[in-house]
Short mmCIF file of C-alpha atoms in Angstrom, two decimals:
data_model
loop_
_atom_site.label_atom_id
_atom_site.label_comp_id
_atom_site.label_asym_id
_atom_site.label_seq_id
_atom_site.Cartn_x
_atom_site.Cartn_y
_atom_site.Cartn_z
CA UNK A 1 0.00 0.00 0.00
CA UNK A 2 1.58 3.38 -1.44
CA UNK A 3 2.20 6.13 1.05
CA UNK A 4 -0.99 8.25 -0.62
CA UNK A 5 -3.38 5.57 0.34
CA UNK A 6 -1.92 5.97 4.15
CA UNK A 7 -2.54 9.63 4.23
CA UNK A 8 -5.99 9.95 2.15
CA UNK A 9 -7.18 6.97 5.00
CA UNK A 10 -5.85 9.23 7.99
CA UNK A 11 -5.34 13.13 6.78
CA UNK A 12 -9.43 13.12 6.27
CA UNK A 13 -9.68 12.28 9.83
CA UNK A 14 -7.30 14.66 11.44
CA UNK A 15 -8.95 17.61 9.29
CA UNK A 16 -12.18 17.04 10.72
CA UNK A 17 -10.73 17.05 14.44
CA UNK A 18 -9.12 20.22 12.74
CA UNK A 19 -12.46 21.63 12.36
CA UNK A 20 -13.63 20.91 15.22
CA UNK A 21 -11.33 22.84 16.96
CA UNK A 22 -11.46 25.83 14.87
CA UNK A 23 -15.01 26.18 14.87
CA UNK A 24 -15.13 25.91 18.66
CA UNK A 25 -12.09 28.66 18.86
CA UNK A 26 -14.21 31.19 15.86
CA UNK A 27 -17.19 30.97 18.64
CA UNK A 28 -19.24 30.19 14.73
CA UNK A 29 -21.61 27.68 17.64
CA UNK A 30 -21.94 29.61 21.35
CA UNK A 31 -20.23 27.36 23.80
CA UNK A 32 -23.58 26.08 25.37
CA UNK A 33 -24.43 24.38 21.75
CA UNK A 34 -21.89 21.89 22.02
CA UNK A 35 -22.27 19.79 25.24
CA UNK A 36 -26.15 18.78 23.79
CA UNK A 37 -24.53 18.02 19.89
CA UNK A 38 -21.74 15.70 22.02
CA UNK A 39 -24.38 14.56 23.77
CA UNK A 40 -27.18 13.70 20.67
CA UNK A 41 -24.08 12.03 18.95
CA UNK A 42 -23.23 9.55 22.02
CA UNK A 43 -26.89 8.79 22.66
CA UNK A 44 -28.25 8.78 19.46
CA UNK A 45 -25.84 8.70 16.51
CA UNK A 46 -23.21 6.35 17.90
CA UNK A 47 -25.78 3.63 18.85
CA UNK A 48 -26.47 3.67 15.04
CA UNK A 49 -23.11 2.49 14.24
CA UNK A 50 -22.37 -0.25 16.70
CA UNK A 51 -26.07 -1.85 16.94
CA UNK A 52 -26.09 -3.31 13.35
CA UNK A 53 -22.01 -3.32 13.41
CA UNK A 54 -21.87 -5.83 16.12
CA UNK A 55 -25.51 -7.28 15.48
CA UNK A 56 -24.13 -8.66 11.71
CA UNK A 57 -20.43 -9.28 12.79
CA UNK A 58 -19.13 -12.46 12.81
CA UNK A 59 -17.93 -13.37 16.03
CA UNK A 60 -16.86 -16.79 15.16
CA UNK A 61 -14.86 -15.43 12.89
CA UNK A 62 -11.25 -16.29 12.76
CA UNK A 63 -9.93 -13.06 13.50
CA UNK A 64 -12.58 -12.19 16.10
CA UNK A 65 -11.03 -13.73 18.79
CA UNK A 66 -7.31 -12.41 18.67
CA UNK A 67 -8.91 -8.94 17.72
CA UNK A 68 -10.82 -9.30 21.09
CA UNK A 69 -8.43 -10.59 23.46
CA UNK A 70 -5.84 -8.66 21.66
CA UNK A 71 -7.93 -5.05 22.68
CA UNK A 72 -9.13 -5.93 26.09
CA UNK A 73 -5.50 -7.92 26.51
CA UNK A 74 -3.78 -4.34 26.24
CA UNK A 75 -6.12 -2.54 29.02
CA UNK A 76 -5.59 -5.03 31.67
CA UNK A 77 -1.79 -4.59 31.01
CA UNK A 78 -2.07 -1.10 30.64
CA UNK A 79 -4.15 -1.28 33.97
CA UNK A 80 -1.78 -3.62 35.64
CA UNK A 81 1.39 -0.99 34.82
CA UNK A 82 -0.89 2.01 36.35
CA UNK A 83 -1.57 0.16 39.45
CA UNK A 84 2.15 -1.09 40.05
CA UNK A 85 3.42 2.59 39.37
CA UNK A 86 0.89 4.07 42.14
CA UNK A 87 3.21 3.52 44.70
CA UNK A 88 5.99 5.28 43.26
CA UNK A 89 3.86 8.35 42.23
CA UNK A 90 3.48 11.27 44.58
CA UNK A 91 0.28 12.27 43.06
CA UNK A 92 -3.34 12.62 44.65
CA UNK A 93 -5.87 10.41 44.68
CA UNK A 94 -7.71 12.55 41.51
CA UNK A 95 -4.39 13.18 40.15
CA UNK A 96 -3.64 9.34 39.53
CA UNK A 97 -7.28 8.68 38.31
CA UNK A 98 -6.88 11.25 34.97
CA UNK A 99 -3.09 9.26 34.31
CA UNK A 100 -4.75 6.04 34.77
CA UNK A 101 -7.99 6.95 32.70
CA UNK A 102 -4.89 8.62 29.87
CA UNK A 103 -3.17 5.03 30.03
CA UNK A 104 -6.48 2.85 29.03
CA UNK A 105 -8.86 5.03 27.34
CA UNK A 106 -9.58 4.90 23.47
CA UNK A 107 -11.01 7.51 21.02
CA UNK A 108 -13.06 5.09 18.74
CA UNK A 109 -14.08 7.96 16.78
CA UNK A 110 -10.66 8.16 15.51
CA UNK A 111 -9.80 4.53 15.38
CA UNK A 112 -12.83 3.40 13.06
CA UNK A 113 -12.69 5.88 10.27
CA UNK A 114 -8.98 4.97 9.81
CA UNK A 115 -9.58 1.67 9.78
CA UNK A 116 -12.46 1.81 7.31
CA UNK A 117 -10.33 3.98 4.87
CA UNK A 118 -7.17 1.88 4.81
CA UNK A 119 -8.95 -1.76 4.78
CA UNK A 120 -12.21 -1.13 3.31
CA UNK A 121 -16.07 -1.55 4.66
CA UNK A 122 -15.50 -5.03 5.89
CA UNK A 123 -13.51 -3.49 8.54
CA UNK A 124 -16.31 -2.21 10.56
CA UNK A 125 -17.89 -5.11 11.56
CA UNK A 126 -13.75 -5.91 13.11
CA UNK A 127 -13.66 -2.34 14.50
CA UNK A 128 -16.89 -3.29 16.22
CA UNK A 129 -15.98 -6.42 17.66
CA UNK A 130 -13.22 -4.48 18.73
CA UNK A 131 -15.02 -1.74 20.48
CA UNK A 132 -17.44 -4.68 22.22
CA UNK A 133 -14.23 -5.60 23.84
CA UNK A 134 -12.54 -2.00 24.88
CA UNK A 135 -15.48 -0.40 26.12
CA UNK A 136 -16.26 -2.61 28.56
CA UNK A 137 -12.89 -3.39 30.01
CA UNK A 138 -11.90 0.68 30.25
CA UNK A 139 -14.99 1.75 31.53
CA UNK A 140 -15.60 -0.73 34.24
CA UNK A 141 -11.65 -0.64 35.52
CA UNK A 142 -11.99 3.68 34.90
CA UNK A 143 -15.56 3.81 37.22
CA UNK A 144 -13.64 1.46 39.84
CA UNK A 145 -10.62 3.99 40.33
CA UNK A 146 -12.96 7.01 40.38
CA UNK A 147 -14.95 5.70 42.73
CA UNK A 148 -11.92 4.63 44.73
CA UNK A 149 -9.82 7.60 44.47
CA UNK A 150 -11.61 10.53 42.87
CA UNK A 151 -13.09 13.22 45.15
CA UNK A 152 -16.56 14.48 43.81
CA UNK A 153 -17.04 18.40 44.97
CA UNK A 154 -20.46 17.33 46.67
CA UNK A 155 -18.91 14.28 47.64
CA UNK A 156 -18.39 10.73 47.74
CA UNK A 157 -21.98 8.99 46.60
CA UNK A 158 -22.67 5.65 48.04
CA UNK A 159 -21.11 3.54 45.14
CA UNK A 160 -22.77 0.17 46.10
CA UNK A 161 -22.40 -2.76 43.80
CA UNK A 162 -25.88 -2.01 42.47
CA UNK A 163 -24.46 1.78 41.67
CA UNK A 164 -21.65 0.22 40.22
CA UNK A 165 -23.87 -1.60 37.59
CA UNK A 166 -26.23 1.50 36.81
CA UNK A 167 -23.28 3.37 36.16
CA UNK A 168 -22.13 0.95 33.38
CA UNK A 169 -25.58 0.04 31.55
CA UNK A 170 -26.65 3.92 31.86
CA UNK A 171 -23.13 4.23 29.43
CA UNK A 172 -24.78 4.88 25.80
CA UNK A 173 -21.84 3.03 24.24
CA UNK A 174 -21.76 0.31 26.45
CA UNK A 175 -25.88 -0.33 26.30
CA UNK A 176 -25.09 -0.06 22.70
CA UNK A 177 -22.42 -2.88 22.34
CA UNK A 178 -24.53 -4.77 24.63
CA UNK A 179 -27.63 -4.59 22.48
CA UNK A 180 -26.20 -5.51 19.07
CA UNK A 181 -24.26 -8.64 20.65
CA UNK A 182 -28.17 -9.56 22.31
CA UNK A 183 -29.20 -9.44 17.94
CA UNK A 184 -26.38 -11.37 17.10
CA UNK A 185 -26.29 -13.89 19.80
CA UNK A 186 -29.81 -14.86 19.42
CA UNK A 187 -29.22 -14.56 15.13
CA UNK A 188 -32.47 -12.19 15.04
CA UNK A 189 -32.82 -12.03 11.00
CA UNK A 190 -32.51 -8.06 9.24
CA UNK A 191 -35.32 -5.96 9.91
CA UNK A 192 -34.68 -3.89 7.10
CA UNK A 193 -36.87 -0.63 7.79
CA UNK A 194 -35.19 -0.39 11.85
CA UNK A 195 -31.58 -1.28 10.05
CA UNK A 196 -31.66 1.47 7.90
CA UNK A 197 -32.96 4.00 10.60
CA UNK A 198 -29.78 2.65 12.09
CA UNK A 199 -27.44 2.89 9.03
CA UNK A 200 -28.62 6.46 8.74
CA UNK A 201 -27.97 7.42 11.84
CA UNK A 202 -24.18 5.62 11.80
CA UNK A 203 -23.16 7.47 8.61
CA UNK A 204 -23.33 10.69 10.58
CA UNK A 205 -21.87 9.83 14.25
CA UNK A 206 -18.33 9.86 12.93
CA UNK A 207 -18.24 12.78 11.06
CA UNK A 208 -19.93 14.19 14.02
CA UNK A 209 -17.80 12.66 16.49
CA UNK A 210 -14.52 13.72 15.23
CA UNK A 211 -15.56 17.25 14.78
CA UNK A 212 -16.84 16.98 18.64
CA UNK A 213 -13.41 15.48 19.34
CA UNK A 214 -11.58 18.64 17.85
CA UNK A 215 -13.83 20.86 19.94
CA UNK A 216 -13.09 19.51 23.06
CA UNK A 217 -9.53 19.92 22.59
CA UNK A 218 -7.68 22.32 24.94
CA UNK A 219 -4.17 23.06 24.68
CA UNK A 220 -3.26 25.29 27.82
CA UNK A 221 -4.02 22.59 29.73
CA UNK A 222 -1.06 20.85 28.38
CA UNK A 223 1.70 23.40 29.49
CA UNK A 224 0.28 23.16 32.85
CA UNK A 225 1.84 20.02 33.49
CA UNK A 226 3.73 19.20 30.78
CA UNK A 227 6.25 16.46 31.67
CA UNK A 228 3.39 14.69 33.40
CA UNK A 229 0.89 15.13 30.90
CA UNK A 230 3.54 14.28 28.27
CA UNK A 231 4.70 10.72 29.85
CA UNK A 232 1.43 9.28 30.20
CA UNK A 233 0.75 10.26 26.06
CA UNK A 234 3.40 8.25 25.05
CA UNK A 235 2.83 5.42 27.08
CA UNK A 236 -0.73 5.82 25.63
CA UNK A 237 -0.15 6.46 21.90
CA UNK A 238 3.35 4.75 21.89
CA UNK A 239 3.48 1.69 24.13
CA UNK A 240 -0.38 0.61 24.05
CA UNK A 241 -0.91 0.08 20.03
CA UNK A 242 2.02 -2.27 20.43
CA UNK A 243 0.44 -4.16 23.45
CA UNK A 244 -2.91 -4.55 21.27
CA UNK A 245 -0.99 -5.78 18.30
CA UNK A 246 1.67 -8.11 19.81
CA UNK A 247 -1.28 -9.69 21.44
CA UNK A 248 -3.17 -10.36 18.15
CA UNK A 249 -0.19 -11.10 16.57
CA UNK A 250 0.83 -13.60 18.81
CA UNK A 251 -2.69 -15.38 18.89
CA UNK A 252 -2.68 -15.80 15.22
CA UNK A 253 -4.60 -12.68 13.60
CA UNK A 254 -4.29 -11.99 9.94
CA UNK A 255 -3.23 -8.90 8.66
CA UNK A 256 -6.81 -6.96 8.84
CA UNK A 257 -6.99 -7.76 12.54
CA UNK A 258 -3.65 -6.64 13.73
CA UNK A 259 -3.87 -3.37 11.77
CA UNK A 260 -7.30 -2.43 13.92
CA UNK A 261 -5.78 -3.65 16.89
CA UNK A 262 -2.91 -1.34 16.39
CA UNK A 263 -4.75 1.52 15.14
CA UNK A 264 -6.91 1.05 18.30
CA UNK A 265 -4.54 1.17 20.32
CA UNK A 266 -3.13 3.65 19.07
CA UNK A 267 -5.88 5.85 18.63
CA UNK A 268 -5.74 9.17 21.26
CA UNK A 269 -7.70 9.29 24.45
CA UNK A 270 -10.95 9.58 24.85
CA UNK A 271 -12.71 13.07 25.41
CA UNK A 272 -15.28 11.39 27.50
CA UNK A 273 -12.64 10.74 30.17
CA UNK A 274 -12.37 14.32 30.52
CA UNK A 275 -16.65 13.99 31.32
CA UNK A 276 -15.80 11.18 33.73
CA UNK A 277 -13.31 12.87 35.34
CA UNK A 278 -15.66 15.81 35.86
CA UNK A 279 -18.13 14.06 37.01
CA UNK A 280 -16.81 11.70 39.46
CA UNK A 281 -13.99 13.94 40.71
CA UNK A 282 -11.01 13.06 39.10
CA UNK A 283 -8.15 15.72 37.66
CA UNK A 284 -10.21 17.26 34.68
CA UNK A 285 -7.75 19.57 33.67
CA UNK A 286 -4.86 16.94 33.75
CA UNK A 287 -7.51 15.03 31.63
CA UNK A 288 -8.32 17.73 29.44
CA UNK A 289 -4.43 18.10 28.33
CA UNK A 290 -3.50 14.54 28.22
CA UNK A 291 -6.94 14.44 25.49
CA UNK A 292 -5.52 17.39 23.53
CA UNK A 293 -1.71 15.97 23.60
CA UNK A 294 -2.36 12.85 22.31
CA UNK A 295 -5.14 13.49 20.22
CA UNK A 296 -2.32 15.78 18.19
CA UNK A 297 0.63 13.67 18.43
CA UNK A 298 -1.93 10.39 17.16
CA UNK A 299 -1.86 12.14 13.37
CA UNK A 300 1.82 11.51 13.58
CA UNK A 301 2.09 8.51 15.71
CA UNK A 302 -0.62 5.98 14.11
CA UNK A 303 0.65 5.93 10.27
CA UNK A 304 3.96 5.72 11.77
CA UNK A 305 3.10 2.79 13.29
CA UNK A 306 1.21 1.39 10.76
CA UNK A 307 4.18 1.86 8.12
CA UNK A 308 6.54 0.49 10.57
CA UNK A 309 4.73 -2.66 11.16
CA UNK A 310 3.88 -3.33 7.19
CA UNK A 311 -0.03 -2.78 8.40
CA UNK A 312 -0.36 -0.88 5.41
#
């Protein structure tokens, strides 16, 4: 694959992050219109996407399982390494929760569209399979060390077991991956008029998203901290792609599945820890810069990878 087909999969991307950002810094939308567009496209035009992505993948596919275990392999190491380093930090409780969250959490926004572009429509069903795995294992092990460590400003709710699961299936994305995986478990046939609600809905949420994802960038956070903020977004963007893909690698994927594993991987952090962290007490603005560092260094950092590891 020529050099041009790396960059018209992954500059189209990156320019509408790009836009994003510059439409949120022209004030073109007041600042109160974009927390209820992020929201519409998590609730409503993200579910479109990953319902009949998931519900009409095949998960006894070959590749599904190294994919899989190759994704949610890379958290729980990622996880692992945050825990064992806790000791050693001298950070605060909220402080360690944003680098923990910026060691684990994935931008599928960013992720998908690249995928799709380099290896062609068959790669969404992958990139959802892929997503079934990561969203799961990131948010459950994210809500854990929030609730362990973060420190609300009208403090600590009772986080009881049952609070624990509310938290999860109230997660659009989550409720989302476990819906279409309900369809395709129990092999419920196409209902054609509902699927192409869905399909219409999915053709905008990434557009959408990745314009949301430039908006939410914010840069001064980053000088704020930078050394900090700059170690945990190479670990993320660096060290974490090559987790993912070593793990599918080793287990056998073909060529398809270890180039969404590493784009995964290597995709930036997501903006919605920056919500969590808001929300639940964590470091926001910690969050906030290690979002905006690595979304920036990703347009770099993931065809680099995927040149260097003949993905592409």
């Amino acid at each position: 694959m020529t050099s041009i087909t790396i960059l018209n999969g992954i500059v189209p991307v990156f320019l509408l992050i790009a836009l994003g950002y510059g439409l949120k810094k022209s004030g073109f939308l007041p600042l109160n219109v974009w927390p209820p567009i992020e929201k519409f496209a998590i609730y409503v035009l993200y579910p479109g996407f990953l319902v009949p992505a998931i519900w009409h993948a095949n998960l006894s596919g070959f590749s599904t399982g190294p994919i899989t275990i190759g994704v949610a392999g890379s958290v729980v190491i990622g996880a692992a390494f945050g825990f064992a380093l806790k000791p050693f930090l001298k950070l605060s409780g909220p402080t360690f929760t944003s680098v923990f969250q910026g060691l684990i959490r994935f931008n599928s926004f960013v992720f998908v569209p690249v995928a799709a572009s380099i290896f062609g429509p068959d790669a969404n069903s992958l990139s959802a399979v892929a997503i079934s795995a990561l969203i799961p294992a990131s948010n459950m092990i994210s809500i854990l060390v929030l609730a362990r460590w973060g420190e609300p400003e009208g403090g600590t709710p009772d986080r009881t077991p049952l609070w624990f699961v509310k938290t999860l299936l109230t997660n659009p994305i989550f409720a989302s991956c476990l819906i279409g995986l309900f369809l395709n478990f129990l092999q419920v046939p196409d209902i054609t008029f509902a699927e192409k609600a869905l399909n219409m809905l999915g053709e905008a949420a990434i557009p959408t998203g990745l314009i949301l994802a430039g908006a939410g960038l914010s840069f001064g956070y980053v000088w704020r901290r930078p050394v900090l903020v700059g170690l945990v977004s190479l670990f993320k963007i660096l060290i974490m792609p090559i987790l993912a893909w070593s793990i599918c690698y080793a287990l056998g994927g073909d060529r398809m599945a270890q180039g969404i594993a590493l784009a995964c991987g290597a995709a930036p952090c997501a903006a919605a820890a920056y919500v969590q962290a808001r929300h639940m007490g964590g470091d926001a603005t910690l969050m906030a810069g290690i979002v905006a560092l690595t979304t920036t260094l990703s347009a770099v950092t993931m065809p680099l990878l995927l040149w260097l590891f003949h993905l592409v």
